[in-house]
PDB file of C-alpha atoms in Angstrom:
ATOM      1  CA  UNK A   1     122.365  51.933 181.844  1.00 38.00           C
ATOM      2  CA  UNK A   2     125.377  50.153 180.585  1.00 43.00           C
ATOM      3  CA  UNK A   3     125.625  46.302 181.651  1.00 46.00           C
ATOM      4  CA  UNK A   4     128.565  45.123 183.549  1.00 52.00           C
ATOM      5  CA  UNK A   5     128.524  42.222 181.231  1.00 73.00           C
ATOM      6  CA  UNK A   6     129.929  41.748 177.833  1.00 88.00           C
ATOM      7  CA  UNK A   7     127.843  42.575 174.811  1.00 95.00           C
ATOM      8  CA  UNK A   8     126.039  39.014 173.579  1.00 96.00           C
ATOM      9  CA  UNK A   9     125.866  38.148 170.169  1.00 97.00           C
ATOM     10  CA  UNK A  10     123.141  36.492 168.212  1.00 98.00           C
ATOM     11  CA  UNK A  11     123.678  35.415 164.672  1.00 97.00           C
ATOM     12  CA  UNK A  12     120.362  35.322 162.321  1.00 95.00           C
ATOM     13  CA  UNK A  13     119.554  33.672 159.302  1.00 94.00           C
ATOM     14  CA  UNK A  14     121.578  30.235 160.049  1.00 97.00           C
ATOM     15  CA  UNK A  15     120.560  28.160 157.263  1.00 95.00           C
ATOM     16  CA  UNK A  16     122.715  24.903 157.783  1.00 97.00           C
ATOM     17  CA  UNK A  17     124.490  22.811 160.499  1.00 97.00           C
ATOM     18  CA  UNK A  18     127.533  24.252 159.096  1.00 97.00           C
ATOM     19  CA  UNK A  19     126.817  27.774 159.554  1.00 97.00           C
ATOM     20  CA  UNK A  20     125.522  26.833 163.274  1.00 98.00           C
ATOM     21  CA  UNK A  21     128.766  25.066 164.083  1.00 97.00           C
ATOM     22  CA  UNK A  22     130.929  28.076 162.532  1.00 97.00           C
ATOM     23  CA  UNK A  23     128.803  30.621 164.560  1.00 97.00           C
ATOM     24  CA  UNK A  24     128.969  28.341 167.756  1.00 97.00           C
ATOM     25  CA  UNK A  25     132.904  27.802 166.952  1.00 96.00           C
ATOM     26  CA  UNK A  26     133.380  31.549 166.763  1.00 96.00           C
ATOM     27  CA  UNK A  27     131.632  32.415 170.139  1.00 95.00           C
ATOM     28  CA  UNK A  28     128.005  33.213 169.112  1.00 97.00           C
ATOM     29  CA  UNK A  29     125.708  33.015 172.106  1.00 97.00           C
ATOM     30  CA  UNK A  30     122.769  32.584 170.283  1.00 98.00           C
ATOM     31  CA  UNK A  31     121.511  31.123 166.757  1.00 98.00           C
ATOM     32  CA  UNK A  32     118.159  32.464 164.803  1.00 97.00           C
ATOM     33  CA  UNK A  33     116.513  30.548 162.200  1.00 97.00           C
ATOM     34  CA  UNK A  34     114.127  32.428 160.143  1.00 95.00           C
ATOM     35  CA  UNK A  35     110.676  31.104 159.587  1.00 94.00           C
ATOM     36  CA  UNK A  36     108.279  31.870 156.736  1.00 90.00           C
ATOM     37  CA  UNK A  37     108.153  35.476 156.139  1.00 86.00           C
ATOM     38  CA  UNK A  38     106.343  38.289 153.442  1.00 76.00           C
ATOM     39  CA  UNK A  39     109.791  39.414 152.365  1.00 74.00           C
ATOM     40  CA  UNK A  40     113.605  38.970 153.341  1.00 74.00           C
ATOM     41  CA  UNK A  41     116.291  36.866 153.462  1.00 74.00           C
ATOM     42  CA  UNK A  42     117.551  33.833 155.412  1.00 84.00           C
ATOM     43  CA  UNK A  43     114.380  31.302 155.235  1.00 91.00           C
ATOM     44  CA  UNK A  44     114.557  28.142 156.527  1.00 94.00           C
ATOM     45  CA  UNK A  45     112.132  25.440 156.628  1.00 95.00           C
ATOM     46  CA  UNK A  46     111.083  24.009 159.682  1.00 97.00           C
ATOM     47  CA  UNK A  47     112.649  20.471 159.574  1.00 97.00           C
ATOM     48  CA  UNK A  48     116.087  22.270 158.883  1.00 97.00           C
ATOM     49  CA  UNK A  49     115.296  24.510 161.703  1.00 98.00           C
ATOM     50  CA  UNK A  50     114.357  21.775 164.058  1.00 98.00           C
ATOM     51  CA  UNK A  51     117.641  19.855 163.030  1.00 98.00           C
ATOM     52  CA  UNK A  52     119.829  22.852 163.925  1.00 98.00           C
ATOM     53  CA  UNK A  53     118.021  23.240 167.083  1.00 98.00           C
ATOM     54  CA  UNK A  54     118.332  19.633 168.183  1.00 97.00           C
ATOM     55  CA  UNK A  55     122.535  19.834 167.167  1.00 97.00           C
ATOM     56  CA  UNK A  56     123.092  22.975 169.125  1.00 96.00           C
ATOM     57  CA  UNK A  57     124.509  22.532 172.415  1.00 91.00           C
ATOM     58  CA  UNK A  58     123.526  24.175 175.781  1.00 88.00           C
ATOM     59  CA  UNK A  59     123.978  26.974 176.784  1.00 92.00           C
ATOM     60  CA  UNK A  60     123.565  28.278 173.184  1.00 95.00           C
ATOM     61  CA  UNK A  61     120.137  29.724 172.616  1.00 97.00           C
ATOM     62  CA  UNK A  62     118.321  29.062 169.215  1.00 98.00           C
ATOM     63  CA  UNK A  63     115.867  31.690 168.568  1.00 98.00           C
ATOM     64  CA  UNK A  64     112.880  30.538 166.078  1.00 98.00           C
ATOM     65  CA  UNK A  65     111.500  34.013 164.149  1.00 96.00           C
ATOM     66  CA  UNK A  66     108.175  33.623 163.205  1.00 96.00           C
ATOM     67  CA  UNK A  67     105.998  35.983 161.466  1.00 94.00           C
ATOM     68  CA  UNK A  68     102.950  34.274 163.039  1.00 96.00           C
ATOM     69  CA  UNK A  69     100.840  36.855 165.179  1.00 96.00           C
ATOM     70  CA  UNK A  70      98.184  34.267 166.779  1.00 97.00           C
ATOM     71  CA  UNK A  71      98.548  32.395 169.654  1.00 98.00           C
ATOM     72  CA  UNK A  72      97.729  28.997 168.391  1.00 98.00           C
ATOM     73  CA  UNK A  73      99.645  29.809 165.305  1.00 98.00           C
ATOM     74  CA  UNK A  74     102.895  30.710 167.392  1.00 98.00           C
ATOM     75  CA  UNK A  75     102.351  27.714 169.356  1.00 98.00           C
ATOM     76  CA  UNK A  76     102.366  25.072 166.544  1.00 98.00           C
ATOM     77  CA  UNK A  77     105.470  26.560 164.897  1.00 97.00           C
ATOM     78  CA  UNK A  78     107.142  26.373 168.241  1.00 98.00           C
ATOM     79  CA  UNK A  79     106.240  22.579 168.559  1.00 97.00           C
ATOM     80  CA  UNK A  80     107.801  22.054 165.264  1.00 97.00           C
ATOM     81  CA  UNK A  81     111.067  23.741 165.491  1.00 98.00           C
ATOM     82  CA  UNK A  82     111.766  23.378 169.367  1.00 98.00           C
ATOM     83  CA  UNK A  83     113.702  26.286 169.823  1.00 98.00           C
ATOM     84  CA  UNK A  84     114.755  27.822 173.238  1.00 98.00           C
ATOM     85  CA  UNK A  85     113.464  31.286 172.366  1.00 98.00           C
ATOM     86  CA  UNK A  86     110.395  32.519 170.410  1.00 98.00           C
ATOM     87  CA  UNK A  87     111.101  35.602 168.377  1.00 97.00           C
ATOM     88  CA  UNK A  88     107.935  37.258 167.194  1.00 97.00           C
ATOM     89  CA  UNK A  89     108.733  39.567 164.046  1.00 94.00           C
ATOM     90  CA  UNK A  90     105.381  41.503 164.080  1.00 93.00           C
ATOM     91  CA  UNK A  91     102.965  43.102 166.500  1.00 94.00           C
ATOM     92  CA  UNK A  92     100.794  40.666 168.451  1.00 96.00           C
ATOM     93  CA  UNK A  93      97.420  41.199 170.659  1.00 96.00           C
ATOM     94  CA  UNK A  94      98.337  42.424 174.194  1.00 96.00           C
ATOM     95  CA  UNK A  95      97.331  39.006 175.755  1.00 97.00           C
ATOM     96  CA  UNK A  96      99.647  37.159 173.954  1.00 98.00           C
ATOM     97  CA  UNK A  97     102.758  37.021 176.069  1.00 98.00           C
ATOM     98  CA  UNK A  98     100.958  35.864 179.056  1.00 98.00           C
ATOM     99  CA  UNK A  99      99.339  33.277 177.216  1.00 98.00           C
ATOM    100  CA  UNK A 100     102.481  31.723 175.734  1.00 98.00           C
ATOM    101  CA  UNK A 101     104.167  31.786 178.635  1.00 98.00           C
ATOM    102  CA  UNK A 102     101.144  29.612 180.247  1.00 98.00           C
ATOM    103  CA  UNK A 103     101.189  27.335 177.422  1.00 98.00           C
ATOM    104  CA  UNK A 104     105.184  27.015 177.222  1.00 98.00           C
ATOM    105  CA  UNK A 105     106.597  27.868 180.321  1.00 97.00           C
ATOM    106  CA  UNK A 106     110.170  27.074 179.508  1.00 96.00           C
ATOM    107  CA  UNK A 107     110.291  29.353 176.746  1.00 97.00           C
ATOM    108  CA  UNK A 108     111.658  32.528 176.772  1.00 98.00           C
ATOM    109  CA  UNK A 109     109.792  35.825 174.356  1.00 98.00           C
ATOM    110  CA  UNK A 110     111.855  38.041 172.415  1.00 98.00           C
ATOM    111  CA  UNK A 111     109.546  40.841 170.780  1.00 98.00           C
ATOM    112  CA  UNK A 112     110.748  42.185 167.799  1.00 96.00           C
ATOM    113  CA  UNK A 113     109.996  46.291 167.308  1.00 94.00           C
ATOM    114  CA  UNK A 114     110.977  47.783 164.298  1.00 92.00           C
ATOM    115  CA  UNK A 115     111.937  51.332 164.802  1.00 92.00           C
ATOM    116  CA  UNK A 116     110.723  53.770 162.630  1.00 88.00           C
ATOM    117  CA  UNK A 117     110.304  56.882 164.902  1.00 89.00           C
ATOM    118  CA  UNK A 118     109.830  57.962 168.574  1.00 92.00           C
ATOM    119  CA  UNK A 119     106.625  56.303 168.785  1.00 89.00           C
ATOM    120  CA  UNK A 120     108.076  53.236 168.793  1.00 93.00           C
ATOM    121  CA  UNK A 121     109.556  53.759 172.269  1.00 97.00           C
ATOM    122  CA  UNK A 122     105.745  53.262 173.733  1.00 96.00           C
ATOM    123  CA  UNK A 123     105.357  50.269 171.666  1.00 96.00           C
ATOM    124  CA  UNK A 124     108.724  49.005 173.027  1.00 97.00           C
ATOM    125  CA  UNK A 125     108.323  49.493 176.656  1.00 98.00           C
ATOM    126  CA  UNK A 126     104.566  48.330 176.631  1.00 97.00           C
ATOM    127  CA  UNK A 127     105.726  44.865 174.844  1.00 98.00           C
ATOM    128  CA  UNK A 128     108.186  44.454 177.894  1.00 97.00           C
ATOM    129  CA  UNK A 129     105.351  45.407 180.589  1.00 97.00           C
ATOM    130  CA  UNK A 130     103.078  42.829 178.527  1.00 98.00           C
ATOM    131  CA  UNK A 131     105.231  39.886 179.209  1.00 98.00           C
ATOM    132  CA  UNK A 132     108.172  40.047 176.398  1.00 98.00           C
ATOM    133  CA  UNK A 133     111.396  38.416 178.027  1.00 98.00           C
ATOM    134  CA  UNK A 134     113.491  40.603 176.123  1.00 98.00           C
ATOM    135  CA  UNK A 135     113.507  43.263 173.030  1.00 98.00           C
ATOM    136  CA  UNK A 136     114.827  43.478 169.746  1.00 97.00           C
ATOM    137  CA  UNK A 137     115.374  46.570 167.630  1.00 96.00           C
ATOM    138  CA  UNK A 138     115.346  46.069 164.167  1.00 92.00           C
ATOM    139  CA  UNK A 139     114.628  48.303 160.932  1.00 79.00           C
ATOM    140  CA  UNK A 140     112.257  46.552 159.032  1.00 73.00           C
ATOM    141  CA  UNK A 141     108.672  48.111 157.929  1.00 74.00           C
ATOM    142  CA  UNK A 142     105.712  46.472 159.100  1.00 74.00           C
ATOM    143  CA  UNK A 143     103.516  49.571 157.564  1.00 69.00           C
ATOM    144  CA  UNK A 144     104.273  48.755 154.018  1.00 74.00           C
ATOM    145  CA  UNK A 145     101.619  46.550 151.633  1.00 74.00           C
ATOM    146  CA  UNK A 146     104.683  43.583 151.861  1.00 75.00           C
ATOM    147  CA  UNK A 147     105.604  43.893 155.252  1.00 76.00           C
ATOM    148  CA  UNK A 148     109.316  44.164 156.057  1.00 66.00           C
ATOM    149  CA  UNK A 149     110.071  42.212 159.207  1.00 73.00           C
ATOM    150  CA  UNK A 150     113.757  42.117 159.067  1.00 75.00           C
ATOM    151  CA  UNK A 151     116.946  41.337 157.157  1.00 67.00           C
ATOM    152  CA  UNK A 152     116.629  44.672 155.632  1.00 70.00           C
ATOM    153  CA  UNK A 153     120.361  45.272 156.122  1.00 72.00           C
ATOM    154  CA  UNK A 154     119.606  49.032 156.989  1.00 82.00           C
ATOM    155  CA  UNK A 155     120.520  51.158 160.023  1.00 84.00           C
ATOM    156  CA  UNK A 156     117.816  52.592 161.888  1.00 87.00           C
ATOM    157  CA  UNK A 157     117.648  55.549 164.356  1.00 91.00           C
ATOM    158  CA  UNK A 158     120.239  54.638 167.135  1.00 95.00           C
ATOM    159  CA  UNK A 159     118.918  57.698 169.490  1.00 95.00           C
ATOM    160  CA  UNK A 160     115.391  56.025 169.506  1.00 95.00           C
ATOM    161  CA  UNK A 161     116.501  52.831 170.336  1.00 96.00           C
ATOM    162  CA  UNK A 162     119.162  54.175 173.229  1.00 97.00           C
ATOM    163  CA  UNK A 163     115.911  55.697 174.670  1.00 97.00           C
ATOM    164  CA  UNK A 164     114.293  52.437 174.797  1.00 97.00           C
ATOM    165  CA  UNK A 165     117.491  50.550 176.317  1.00 97.00           C
ATOM    166  CA  UNK A 166     117.542  53.269 179.004  1.00 97.00           C
ATOM    167  CA  UNK A 167     113.914  52.926 179.970  1.00 97.00           C
ATOM    168  CA  UNK A 168     113.396  49.072 179.246  1.00 97.00           C
ATOM    169  CA  UNK A 169     112.576  46.712 182.029  1.00 97.00           C
ATOM    170  CA  UNK A 170     114.082  44.025 180.173  1.00 98.00           C
ATOM    171  CA  UNK A 171     117.168  43.332 178.040  1.00 97.00           C
ATOM    172  CA  UNK A 172     117.045  44.663 174.585  1.00 98.00           C
ATOM    173  CA  UNK A 173     119.066  43.526 171.467  1.00 98.00           C
ATOM    174  CA  UNK A 174     120.057  45.903 168.512  1.00 97.00           C
ATOM    175  CA  UNK A 175     119.610  44.652 164.773  1.00 95.00           C
ATOM    176  CA  UNK A 176     119.638  46.235 161.263  1.00 92.00           C
ATOM    177  CA  UNK A 177     122.855  46.869 159.155  1.00 90.00           C
ATOM    178  CA  UNK A 178     125.185  46.202 161.866  1.00 94.00           C
ATOM    179  CA  UNK A 179     128.641  44.749 160.474  1.00 94.00           C
ATOM    180  CA  UNK A 180     132.419  45.233 161.611  1.00 94.00           C
ATOM    181  CA  UNK A 181     132.363  48.673 160.689  1.00 93.00           C
ATOM    182  CA  UNK A 182     130.014  49.848 162.954  1.00 95.00           C
ATOM    183  CA  UNK A 183     129.786  47.299 165.438  1.00 94.00           C
ATOM    184  CA  UNK A 184     131.749  49.274 168.464  1.00 94.00           C
ATOM    185  CA  UNK A 185     129.628  52.699 167.282  1.00 95.00           C
ATOM    186  CA  UNK A 186     126.560  50.467 167.875  1.00 96.00           C
ATOM    187  CA  UNK A 187     127.677  49.389 171.196  1.00 96.00           C
ATOM    188  CA  UNK A 188     128.905  52.647 172.583  1.00 95.00           C
ATOM    189  CA  UNK A 189     125.790  54.592 171.033  1.00 96.00           C
ATOM    190  CA  UNK A 190     123.100  52.426 172.148  1.00 97.00           C
ATOM    191  CA  UNK A 191     124.419  50.394 174.874  1.00 96.00           C
ATOM    192  CA  UNK A 192     122.013  46.845 174.201  1.00 97.00           C
ATOM    193  CA  UNK A 193     122.516  43.794 176.194  1.00 97.00           C
ATOM    194  CA  UNK A 194     123.294  42.253 172.718  1.00 97.00           C
ATOM    195  CA  UNK A 195     123.603  42.587 168.979  1.00 98.00           C
ATOM    196  CA  UNK A 196     121.998  40.735 166.341  1.00 96.00           C
ATOM    197  CA  UNK A 197     123.574  40.292 162.796  1.00 95.00           C
ATOM    198  CA  UNK A 198     122.786  38.728 159.554  1.00 93.00           C
ATOM    199  CA  UNK A 199     123.793  40.106 156.280  1.00 91.00           C
ATOM    200  CA  UNK A 200     126.739  42.007 157.951  1.00 93.00           C
ATOM    201  CA  UNK A 201     128.687  38.762 158.347  1.00 96.00           C
ATOM    202  CA  UNK A 202     127.759  37.180 155.030  1.00 95.00           C
ATOM    203  CA  UNK A 203     128.961  36.979 151.276  1.00 95.00           C
ATOM    204  CA  UNK A 204     126.555  35.915 148.604  1.00 93.00           C
ATOM    205  CA  UNK A 205     124.189  34.758 151.193  1.00 90.00           C
ATOM    206  CA  UNK A 206     126.608  32.514 152.955  1.00 94.00           C
ATOM    207  CA  UNK A 207     128.005  32.760 156.510  1.00 96.00           C
ATOM    208  CA  UNK A 208     131.523  34.158 156.213  1.00 97.00           C
ATOM    209  CA  UNK A 209     134.198  33.073 158.557  1.00 97.00           C
ATOM    210  CA  UNK A 210     136.482  36.234 157.821  1.00 97.00           C
ATOM    211  CA  UNK A 211     133.603  38.590 158.011  1.00 97.00           C
ATOM    212  CA  UNK A 212     132.404  36.685 161.242  1.00 97.00           C
ATOM    213  CA  UNK A 213     135.360  36.477 163.325  1.00 97.00           C
ATOM    214  CA  UNK A 214     136.153  39.953 162.508  1.00 96.00           C
ATOM    215  CA  UNK A 215     132.771  41.320 163.954  1.00 96.00           C
ATOM    216  CA  UNK A 216     133.378  38.794 166.845  1.00 96.00           C
ATOM    217  CA  UNK A 217     136.823  40.195 167.501  1.00 93.00           C
ATOM    218  CA  UNK A 218     135.166  43.818 167.769  1.00 90.00           C
ATOM    219  CA  UNK A 219     132.376  42.689 170.393  1.00 88.00           C
ATOM    220  CA  UNK A 220     134.255  40.678 172.813  1.00 71.00           C
TER     221      UNK A 220
END
């Protein structure tokens, strides 16, 4: 069911205060800060991430992408960065959400689901049932020897994503290979709560004002 509200936009891979200010000025709803990963672009150190978080005014959300999978390690990462939202990019144990909510009651949890095939539908719906506050559907591949946990620039099967959106009890963000050329199609095909974009609004690794403005104009 399509939300009556506008599609939210999360700009990921924010690497500096300047990028954060640019994304904010052009209307982003959330900023993504990438922690240590086994592969992929956009990693920013915890100190820099914490600096960006502290300079980000409400109501903007700050998402801390973490590849940690144990409760203690995720909490330790969060305490270093102090983001408003934790985004686990890898699968976690079933009781993780309850434990994190108990330890960090003010923090939202957005679980990444890497959409490989229809088997991920059950994985996504289970995460929502177990306590994730939202889902983020991406195009990584955690089954590889060196896990891909995001930032691939690939589009996955949106038909699977649409099924997850239709059945999910929590909001769903769509990520993976988005840009100004396919943003409207993504919204119409999947009807997500929000879009998450990294490489599609960057040039040579840096946030590109013209690309970001074009993308935001299509989404608003």
